[in-house]
CSV table of C-alpha atoms in Angstrom, one decimal:
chain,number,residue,atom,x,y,z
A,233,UNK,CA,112.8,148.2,58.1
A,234,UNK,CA,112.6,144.5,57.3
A,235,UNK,CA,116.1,144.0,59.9
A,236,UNK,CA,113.3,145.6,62.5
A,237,UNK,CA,110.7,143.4,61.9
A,238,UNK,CA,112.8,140.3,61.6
A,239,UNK,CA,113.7,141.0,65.4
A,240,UNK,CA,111.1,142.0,66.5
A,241,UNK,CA,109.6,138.9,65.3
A,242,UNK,CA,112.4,136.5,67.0
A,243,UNK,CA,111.7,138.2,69.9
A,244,UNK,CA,108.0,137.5,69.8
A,245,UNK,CA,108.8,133.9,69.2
A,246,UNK,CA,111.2,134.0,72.1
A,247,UNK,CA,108.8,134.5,74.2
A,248,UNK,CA,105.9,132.3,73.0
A,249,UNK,CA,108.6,129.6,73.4
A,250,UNK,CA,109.7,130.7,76.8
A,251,UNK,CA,105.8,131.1,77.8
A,252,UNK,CA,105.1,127.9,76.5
A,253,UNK,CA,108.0,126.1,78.2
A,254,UNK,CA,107.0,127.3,81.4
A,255,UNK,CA,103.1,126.3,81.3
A,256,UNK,CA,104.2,122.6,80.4
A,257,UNK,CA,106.8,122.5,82.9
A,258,UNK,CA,104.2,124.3,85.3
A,259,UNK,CA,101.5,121.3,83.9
A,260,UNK,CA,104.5,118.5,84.5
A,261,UNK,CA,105.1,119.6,87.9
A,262,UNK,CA,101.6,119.8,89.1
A,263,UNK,CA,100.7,116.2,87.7
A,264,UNK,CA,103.9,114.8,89.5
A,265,UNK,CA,102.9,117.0,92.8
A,266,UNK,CA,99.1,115.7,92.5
A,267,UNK,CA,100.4,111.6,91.6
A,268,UNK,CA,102.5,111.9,95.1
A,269,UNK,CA,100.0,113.1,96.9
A,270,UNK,CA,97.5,110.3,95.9
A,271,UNK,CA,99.8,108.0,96.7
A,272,UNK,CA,100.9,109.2,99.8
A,273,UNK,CA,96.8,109.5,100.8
A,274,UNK,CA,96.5,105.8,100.0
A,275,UNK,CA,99.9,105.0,102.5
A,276,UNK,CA,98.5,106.8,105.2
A,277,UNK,CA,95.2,105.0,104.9
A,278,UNK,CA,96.2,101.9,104.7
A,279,UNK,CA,98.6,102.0,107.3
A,280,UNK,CA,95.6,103.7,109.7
A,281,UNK,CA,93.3,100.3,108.9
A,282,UNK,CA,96.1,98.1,109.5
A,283,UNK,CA,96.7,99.5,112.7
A,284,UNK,CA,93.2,99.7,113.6
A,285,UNK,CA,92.7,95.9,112.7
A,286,UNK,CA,95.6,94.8,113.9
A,287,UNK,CA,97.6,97.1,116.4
A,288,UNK,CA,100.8,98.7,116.2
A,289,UNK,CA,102.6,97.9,112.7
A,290,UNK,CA,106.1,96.5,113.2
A,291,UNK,CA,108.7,97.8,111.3
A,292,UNK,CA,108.7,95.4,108.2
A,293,UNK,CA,105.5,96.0,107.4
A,294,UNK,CA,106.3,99.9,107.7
A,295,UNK,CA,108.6,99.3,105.1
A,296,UNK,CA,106.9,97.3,102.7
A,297,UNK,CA,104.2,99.9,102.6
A,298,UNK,CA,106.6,102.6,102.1
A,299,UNK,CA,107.9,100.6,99.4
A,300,UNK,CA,105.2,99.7,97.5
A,301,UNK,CA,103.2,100.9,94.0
A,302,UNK,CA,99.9,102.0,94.4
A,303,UNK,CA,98.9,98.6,93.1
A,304,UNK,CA,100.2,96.9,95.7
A,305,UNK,CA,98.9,99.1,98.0
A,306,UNK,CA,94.9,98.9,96.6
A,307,UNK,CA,95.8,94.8,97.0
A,308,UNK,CA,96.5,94.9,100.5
A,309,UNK,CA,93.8,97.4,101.4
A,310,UNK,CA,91.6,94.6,99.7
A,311,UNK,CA,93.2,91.6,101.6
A,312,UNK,CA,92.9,93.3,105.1
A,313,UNK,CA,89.4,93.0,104.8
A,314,UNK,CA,89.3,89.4,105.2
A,315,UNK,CA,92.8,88.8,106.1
A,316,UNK,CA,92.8,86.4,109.9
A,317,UNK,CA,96.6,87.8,110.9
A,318,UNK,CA,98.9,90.9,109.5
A,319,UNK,CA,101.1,88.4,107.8
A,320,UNK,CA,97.9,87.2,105.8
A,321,UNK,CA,97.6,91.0,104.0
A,322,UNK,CA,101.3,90.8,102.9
A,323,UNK,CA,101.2,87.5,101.3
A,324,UNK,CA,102.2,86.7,97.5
């Protein structure tokens, strides 16, 4: 009788472990889904002002963009606000 409940115990605990796994991998994934999202958002935005502003992007400036934190991006959207040229927004 105790063997019994001795399993039957692990087995619980198997699967409150298994459960739990799963809701913080679930939790993980939908915080790393949610982060690339934002910062794919901010990409597409910026790139849509700078191309309003400033006409077609050339390809450097595609890459820099594609490159970037989402630091560097907020800085540039900030910049092209009062930025005279393209070149001005990418300066360090």
């Amino acid at each position: 009788m105790l063997a019994e409940r001795v399993v039957e115990w692990t087995e619980k605990w198997k699967q409150q472990g298994l459960q739990q796994g799963l809701q913080q991998g679930l939790q993980e994934g939908l915080e790393k889904g949610l982060q690339q999202g934002i910062a794919q958002g901010e990409i597409t935005l910026l790139r849509r002002q700078l191309t309003r502003r400033f006409g077609p992007l050339p390809e450097w400036v595609e890459q820099r963009i594609q490159q970037a934190p989402p630091e560097q991006l907020e800085t540039w959207a900030e910049r092209l606000l009062d930025a005279e040229s393209l070149p001005a927004v990418f300066e360090t």
